[in-house]
Amino acid sequence: MKLSMIGLGMMGLGMARNLLKAGHELDVFDLSGDACAAVQQAGATAHASAAEAAAGADLLLLMVASGPQCQAALFDSGAAAALSPGAVVLICSTIAPSDARAIAAQLAAMNLSLVDAPASGGQVGANAGQLTIMASGADEAMDRVEPVLQAFAKKVHKLGSVAGLGSTYKVVHQLAAGVHLVAAAELMNLGVQAGCDAERLFDIVSTSAGNSWMFSDRVPRMLQEDPAATSTVDIFIKDLGLVLQTGQEAQASLPLAAAAFQMLVAARGLGHGRDDDSQVIQAYQALTSKD
């Protein structure tokens, strides 16, 4: 099976390295020359375009930032047309369910299959090969992508054959992740303003009923002056935007998701869009009275 990959960002680079460690040969493309060079040093073959990387591939893995970027890589850049007949496209990006359904239809018209398989776990999970995958696709296509997913996943949830189901589960999950992230920032800002010691407060909450995975993972970075970005404010704005879009399509009220979205937008407005998403706390600090 000839395997190609497009997208070597915060998560994609770790996924590519784990595919190479598992013994897969891999052709890659990314707009970042540095990312291509890094994975090329690990044994991949880097190409100058998406179409070149996908040429003749039996399976193409996409790990780009958004649904429009998936569309551009597959159809505008010619990657889908360059695939071998009957090939499978595996999208591990977090995209709108409606985008996944549209892409599946376009691929089907080209005799290509889609496995909609967004990944959760961030850069840390990608580097460790410990991602959680929410996958939907036809049985034959799912069987073909199984060895690829096993190279970087600790758990693969198989959610049926309907296009967009994987993305639906992931988007709904991101509601919890985004709200918990913003709630953690609100809690820490309140605690410090009310006179709590930040380290002691973190220790208490992280070992008590108010804890969440996002609290335990992100608060230590909130307490750092300039943490390295493992998932950015901009990424979570995109994800919560998908949550709100899905809510509108499903006619579901999402007041908590909307509030969390606005706090992240405020953080971006303060210049933190490309910073670690823990820096949503900066929006709270900007709103807090200094009197």
CSV table of C-alpha atoms in Angstrom, one decimal:
chain,number,residue,atom,x,y,z
A,1,MET,CA,0.0,0.0,0.0
A,2,LYS,CA,1.5,3.3,-1.1
A,3,LEU,CA,0.9,5.9,1.7
A,4,SER,CA,0.9,9.6,1.4
A,5,MET,CA,0.3,12.4,3.9
A,6,ILE,CA,-0.5,16.1,3.6
A,7,GLY,CA,-0.3,18.3,6.7
A,8,LEU,CA,2.7,18.3,9.1
A,9,GLY,CA,1.6,20.7,11.7
A,10,MET,CA,1.6,20.4,15.5
A,11,MET,CA,-0.1,17.0,15.4
A,12,GLY,CA,0.7,15.9,11.9
A,13,LEU,CA,4.4,15.8,12.4
A,14,GLY,CA,4.1,13.4,15.3
A,15,MET,CA,1.7,11.3,13.4
A,16,ALA,CA,4.1,11.1,10.5
A,17,ARG,CA,7.0,10.1,12.7
A,18,ASN,CA,5.0,7.3,14.3
A,19,LEU,CA,4.0,6.0,10.9
A,20,LEU,CA,7.6,5.8,9.9
A,21,LYS,CA,8.5,4.1,13.2
A,22,ALA,CA,5.8,1.5,12.5
A,23,GLY,CA,7.6,0.7,9.2
A,24,HIS,CA,5.4,2.5,6.7
A,25,GLU,CA,6.9,4.2,3.7
A,26,LEU,CA,5.6,7.7,3.5
A,27,ASP,CA,5.4,10.5,0.9
A,28,VAL,CA,4.6,13.9,2.4
A,29,PHE,CA,3.8,17.5,1.6
A,30,ASP,CA,3.4,20.6,3.8
A,31,LEU,CA,3.6,24.3,3.0
A,32,SER,CA,6.3,24.5,5.7
A,33,GLY,CA,9.7,23.6,4.3
A,34,ASP,CA,11.0,23.1,7.9
A,35,ALA,CA,8.3,20.5,8.6
A,36,CYS,CA,9.0,18.6,5.4
A,37,ALA,CA,12.7,18.6,6.3
A,38,ALA,CA,12.1,17.4,9.8
A,39,VAL,CA,10.0,14.4,8.6
A,40,GLN,CA,12.3,13.7,5.7
A,41,GLN,CA,15.2,13.3,8.2
A,42,ALA,CA,13.0,10.6,9.9
A,43,GLY,CA,12.8,8.7,6.6
A,44,ALA,CA,9.9,10.2,4.6
A,45,THR,CA,10.0,11.4,1.0
A,46,ALA,CA,9.0,15.1,0.8
A,47,HIS,CA,7.5,16.6,-2.4
A,48,ALA,CA,7.0,20.0,-3.8
A,49,SER,CA,3.2,19.9,-4.0
A,50,ALA,CA,0.1,18.0,-2.7
A,51,ALA,CA,-0.5,16.4,-6.1
A,52,GLU,CA,3.1,15.1,-6.3
A,53,ALA,CA,2.9,13.7,-2.8
A,54,ALA,CA,-0.4,11.9,-3.6
A,55,ALA,CA,0.6,10.6,-7.0
A,56,GLY,CA,-0.3,6.9,-7.3
A,57,ALA,CA,-1.1,6.6,-3.6
A,58,ASP,CA,-3.5,3.9,-2.3
A,59,LEU,CA,-4.2,5.9,0.9
A,60,LEU,CA,-3.9,9.6,1.5
A,61,LEU,CA,-3.9,10.9,5.0
A,62,LEU,CA,-4.9,14.6,5.5
A,63,MET,CA,-4.0,16.4,8.7
A,64,VAL,CA,-4.6,20.1,7.8
A,65,ALA,CA,-6.3,22.7,9.8
A,66,SER,CA,-9.8,23.0,8.4
A,67,GLY,CA,-12.4,21.7,6.0
A,68,PRO,CA,-11.7,24.4,3.4
A,69,GLN,CA,-8.0,23.4,3.6
A,70,CYS,CA,-9.0,19.7,3.0
A,71,GLN,CA,-11.0,20.8,0.0
A,72,ALA,CA,-8.1,22.9,-1.4
A,73,ALA,CA,-5.6,20.1,-0.9
A,74,LEU,CA,-7.8,17.4,-2.5
A,75,PHE,CA,-9.5,19.2,-5.3
A,76,ASP,CA,-7.9,22.6,-6.0
A,77,SER,CA,-4.3,21.3,-5.7
A,78,GLY,CA,-5.1,18.1,-7.6
A,79,ALA,CA,-4.2,15.5,-4.9
A,80,ALA,CA,-7.5,13.5,-5.3
A,81,ALA,CA,-7.1,13.3,-9.0
A,82,ALA,CA,-3.5,12.0,-8.6
A,83,LEU,CA,-4.5,9.1,-6.4
A,84,SER,CA,-4.6,5.5,-7.6
A,85,PRO,CA,-8.1,4.3,-8.7
A,86,GLY,CA,-10.2,3.2,-5.7
A,87,ALA,CA,-7.9,4.8,-3.2
A,88,VAL,CA,-9.0,5.8,0.3
A,89,VAL,CA,-8.7,9.4,1.7
A,90,LEU,CA,-8.3,9.4,5.5
A,91,ILE,CA,-9.1,12.8,7.1
A,92,CYS,CA,-7.9,13.1,10.7
A,93,SER,CA,-8.5,16.9,10.8
A,94,THR,CA,-11.3,18.4,12.9
A,95,ILE,CA,-13.8,19.6,10.3
A,96,ALA,CA,-17.5,20.4,10.1
A,97,PRO,CA,-19.7,17.3,9.6
A,98,SER,CA,-21.2,19.0,6.6
A,99,ASP,CA,-17.8,19.4,5.1
A,100,ALA,CA,-17.0,15.7,5.6
A,101,ARG,CA,-20.3,14.8,3.9
A,102,ALA,CA,-19.5,17.1,0.9
A,103,ILE,CA,-16.0,15.8,0.5
A,104,ALA,CA,-17.2,12.2,0.7
A,105,ALA,CA,-19.7,12.9,-2.1
A,106,GLN,CA,-17.0,14.5,-4.3
A,107,LEU,CA,-14.6,11.6,-3.7
A,108,ALA,CA,-17.3,9.0,-4.5
A,109,ALA,CA,-17.8,10.7,-7.9
A,110,MET,CA,-14.1,10.0,-8.5
A,111,ASN,CA,-14.3,6.4,-7.4
A,112,LEU,CA,-12.5,7.2,-4.2
A,113,SER,CA,-13.5,6.5,-0.6
A,114,LEU,CA,-13.4,8.7,2.6
A,115,VAL,CA,-12.8,7.6,6.1
A,116,ASP,CA,-13.8,10.5,8.3
A,117,ALA,CA,-11.5,10.0,11.4
A,118,PRO,CA,-10.8,13.2,13.4
A,119,ALA,CA,-8.1,12.8,16.1
A,120,SER,CA,-8.1,13.9,19.7
A,121,GLY,CA,-5.1,14.2,22.0
A,122,GLY,CA,-3.2,17.2,20.7
A,123,GLN,CA,0.5,17.4,20.0
A,124,VAL,CA,1.4,15.4,23.1
A,125,GLY,CA,-0.8,12.5,22.1
A,126,ALA,CA,0.4,12.7,18.5
A,127,ASN,CA,4.0,12.5,19.5
A,128,ALA,CA,3.4,9.6,21.9
A,129,GLY,CA,1.2,7.7,19.4
A,130,GLN,CA,-1.7,7.9,21.9
A,131,LEU,CA,-4.4,9.7,20.0
A,132,THR,CA,-8.1,8.9,20.2
A,133,ILE,CA,-9.8,8.5,16.8
A,134,MET,CA,-13.5,8.9,16.0
A,135,ALA,CA,-13.9,7.1,12.7
A,136,SER,CA,-16.7,6.5,10.2
A,137,GLY,CA,-16.5,5.0,6.7
A,138,ALA,CA,-17.4,2.0,4.7
A,139,ASP,CA,-16.2,-1.3,6.1
A,140,GLU,CA,-13.7,-2.0,3.3
A,141,ALA,CA,-12.2,1.5,3.6
A,142,MET,CA,-12.1,1.2,7.4
A,143,ASP,CA,-10.2,-2.1,7.1
A,144,ARG,CA,-7.6,-0.5,4.8
A,145,VAL,CA,-6.9,2.4,7.1
A,146,GLU,CA,-6.7,0.2,10.3
A,147,PRO,CA,-2.9,-0.4,10.2
A,148,VAL,CA,-2.3,3.4,9.6
A,149,LEU,CA,-4.5,4.4,12.6
A,150,GLN,CA,-2.9,1.8,14.8
A,151,ALA,CA,0.5,3.5,14.3
A,152,PHE,CA,-0.6,6.7,16.1
A,153,ALA,CA,-3.8,5.8,18.1
A,154,LYS,CA,-4.4,4.3,21.5
A,155,LYS,CA,-8.2,4.0,20.8
A,156,VAL,CA,-10.2,3.9,17.5
A,157,HIS,CA,-13.9,4.3,17.9
A,158,LYS,CA,-15.7,2.9,14.8
A,159,LEU,CA,-18.9,4.8,14.5
A,160,GLY,CA,-20.5,3.4,11.4
A,161,SER,CA,-20.5,3.9,7.6
A,162,VAL,CA,-22.2,7.3,7.3
A,163,ALA,CA,-20.0,10.1,6.1
A,164,GLY,CA,-19.6,12.9,8.7
A,165,LEU,CA,-20.4,10.8,11.8
A,166,GLY,CA,-16.8,10.8,13.0
A,167,SER,CA,-16.7,14.6,12.6
A,168,THR,CA,-20.0,14.9,14.4
A,169,TYR,CA,-18.7,13.0,17.5
A,170,LYS,CA,-15.4,15.0,17.5
A,171,VAL,CA,-17.2,18.4,17.2
A,172,VAL,CA,-19.5,17.5,20.1
A,173,HIS,CA,-16.5,16.5,22.1
A,174,GLN,CA,-14.8,19.8,21.4
A,175,LEU,CA,-17.7,21.6,23.1
A,176,ALA,CA,-16.6,20.0,26.4
A,177,ALA,CA,-12.9,20.6,25.8
A,178,GLY,CA,-13.4,24.3,24.9
A,179,VAL,CA,-15.8,25.0,27.8
A,180,HIS,CA,-13.5,23.2,30.3
A,181,LEU,CA,-10.5,25.2,29.0
A,182,VAL,CA,-12.2,28.5,29.4
A,183,ALA,CA,-13.7,27.5,32.8
A,184,ALA,CA,-10.2,26.6,34.0
A,185,ALA,CA,-9.0,30.1,33.1
A,186,GLU,CA,-12.0,31.8,34.7
A,187,LEU,CA,-11.4,29.7,37.9
A,188,MET,CA,-7.7,30.5,38.2
A,189,ASN,CA,-8.3,34.2,37.5
A,190,LEU,CA,-11.0,34.4,40.2
A,191,GLY,CA,-8.8,32.5,42.7
A,192,VAL,CA,-5.8,34.7,42.3
A,193,GLN,CA,-7.9,37.9,42.5
A,194,ALA,CA,-9.7,36.6,45.6
A,195,GLY,CA,-6.3,35.9,47.3
A,196,CYS,CA,-5.6,32.2,46.6
A,197,ASP,CA,-2.1,31.0,45.9
A,198,ALA,CA,-2.2,29.8,42.3
A,199,GLU,CA,-0.1,26.7,42.8
A,200,ARG,CA,-2.0,25.7,45.9
A,201,LEU,CA,-5.3,26.3,44.1
A,202,PHE,CA,-4.2,24.1,41.2
A,203,ASP,CA,-3.2,21.3,43.6
A,204,ILE,CA,-6.6,21.5,45.4
A,205,VAL,CA,-8.8,21.6,42.3
A,206,SER,CA,-6.8,19.0,40.3
A,207,THR,CA,-7.3,16.5,43.1
A,208,SER,CA,-11.0,17.3,43.8
A,209,ALA,CA,-14.4,17.1,42.2
A,210,GLY,CA,-14.0,20.2,40.1
A,211,ASN,CA,-11.1,18.7,38.2
A,212,SER,CA,-11.1,18.0,34.4
A,213,TRP,CA,-8.5,16.7,32.0
A,214,MET,CA,-8.3,20.2,30.5
A,215,PHE,CA,-7.8,21.8,33.9
A,216,SER,CA,-5.0,19.4,34.8
A,217,ASP,CA,-3.3,19.8,31.5
A,218,ARG,CA,-3.7,23.5,30.8
A,219,VAL,CA,-3.4,25.3,34.1
A,220,PRO,CA,0.3,24.5,34.6
A,221,ARG,CA,0.8,26.3,31.3
A,222,MET,CA,-1.4,29.2,32.4
A,223,LEU,CA,1.1,29.6,35.3
A,224,GLN,CA,4.1,29.9,32.9
A,225,GLU,CA,5.1,33.2,31.6
A,226,ASP,CA,5.5,32.2,27.9
A,227,PRO,CA,4.5,28.5,27.4
A,228,ALA,CA,5.3,26.7,24.2
A,229,ALA,CA,2.2,26.3,22.0
A,230,THR,CA,0.9,22.7,21.8
A,231,SER,CA,-2.6,23.8,20.6
A,232,THR,CA,-3.3,27.4,19.8
A,233,VAL,CA,-6.1,29.9,20.7
A,234,ASP,CA,-6.8,30.1,16.9
A,235,ILE,CA,-7.3,26.3,16.7
A,236,PHE,CA,-9.9,26.4,19.5
A,237,ILE,CA,-11.7,29.3,18.0
A,238,LYS,CA,-12.0,27.2,14.8
A,239,ASP,CA,-13.2,24.2,16.8
A,240,LEU,CA,-15.8,26.1,18.8
A,241,GLY,CA,-16.9,27.8,15.7
A,242,LEU,CA,-17.6,24.3,14.3
A,243,VAL,CA,-19.5,23.5,17.5
A,244,LEU,CA,-21.7,26.6,17.1
A,245,GLN,CA,-22.2,25.8,13.4
A,246,THR,CA,-23.3,22.3,14.2
A,247,GLY,CA,-25.6,23.6,16.9
A,248,GLN,CA,-27.2,25.9,14.5
A,249,GLU,CA,-27.7,23.1,12.0
A,250,ALA,CA,-29.2,20.8,14.7
A,251,GLN,CA,-31.2,23.7,16.2
A,252,ALA,CA,-29.6,23.1,19.6
A,253,SER,CA,-29.0,25.9,22.1
A,254,LEU,CA,-25.3,26.3,23.1
A,255,PRO,CA,-24.9,29.2,25.5
A,256,LEU,CA,-21.8,27.8,27.3
A,257,ALA,CA,-20.1,27.1,24.0
A,258,ALA,CA,-20.9,30.6,22.8
A,259,ALA,CA,-19.5,32.2,25.9
A,260,ALA,CA,-16.3,30.2,25.7
A,261,PHE,CA,-15.9,31.1,22.0
A,262,GLN,CA,-16.2,34.8,22.8
A,263,MET,CA,-13.5,34.6,25.5
A,264,LEU,CA,-11.1,32.9,23.0
A,265,VAL,CA,-11.9,35.6,20.4
A,266,ALA,CA,-11.1,38.2,23.0
A,267,ALA,CA,-7.7,36.5,23.7
A,268,ARG,CA,-7.0,36.6,19.9
A,269,GLY,CA,-7.9,40.3,19.9
A,270,LEU,CA,-5.3,40.8,22.5
A,271,GLY,CA,-2.7,39.3,20.2
A,272,HIS,CA,-2.7,35.7,21.5
A,273,GLY,CA,-4.2,33.9,18.5
A,274,ARG,CA,-1.0,31.9,17.8
A,275,ASP,CA,-0.1,31.4,21.4
A,276,ASP,CA,-0.9,28.3,23.4
A,277,ASP,CA,-4.6,28.0,24.1
A,278,SER,CA,-4.0,28.2,27.8
A,279,GLN,CA,-3.4,31.9,27.2
A,280,VAL,CA,-7.2,32.5,27.1
A,281,ILE,CA,-6.5,33.5,30.7
A,282,GLN,CA,-5.0,36.7,29.3
A,283,ALA,CA,-8.5,37.8,28.3
A,284,TYR,CA,-9.7,37.3,31.9
A,285,GLN,CA,-6.7,39.2,33.2
A,286,ALA,CA,-7.4,42.1,30.8
A,287,LEU,CA,-11.0,42.3,32.1
A,288,THR,CA,-10.0,42.1,35.7
A,289,SER,CA,-10.0,45.3,37.8
A,290,LYS,CA,-6.6,46.3,39.1
A,291,ASP,CA,-7.9,48.5,41.8
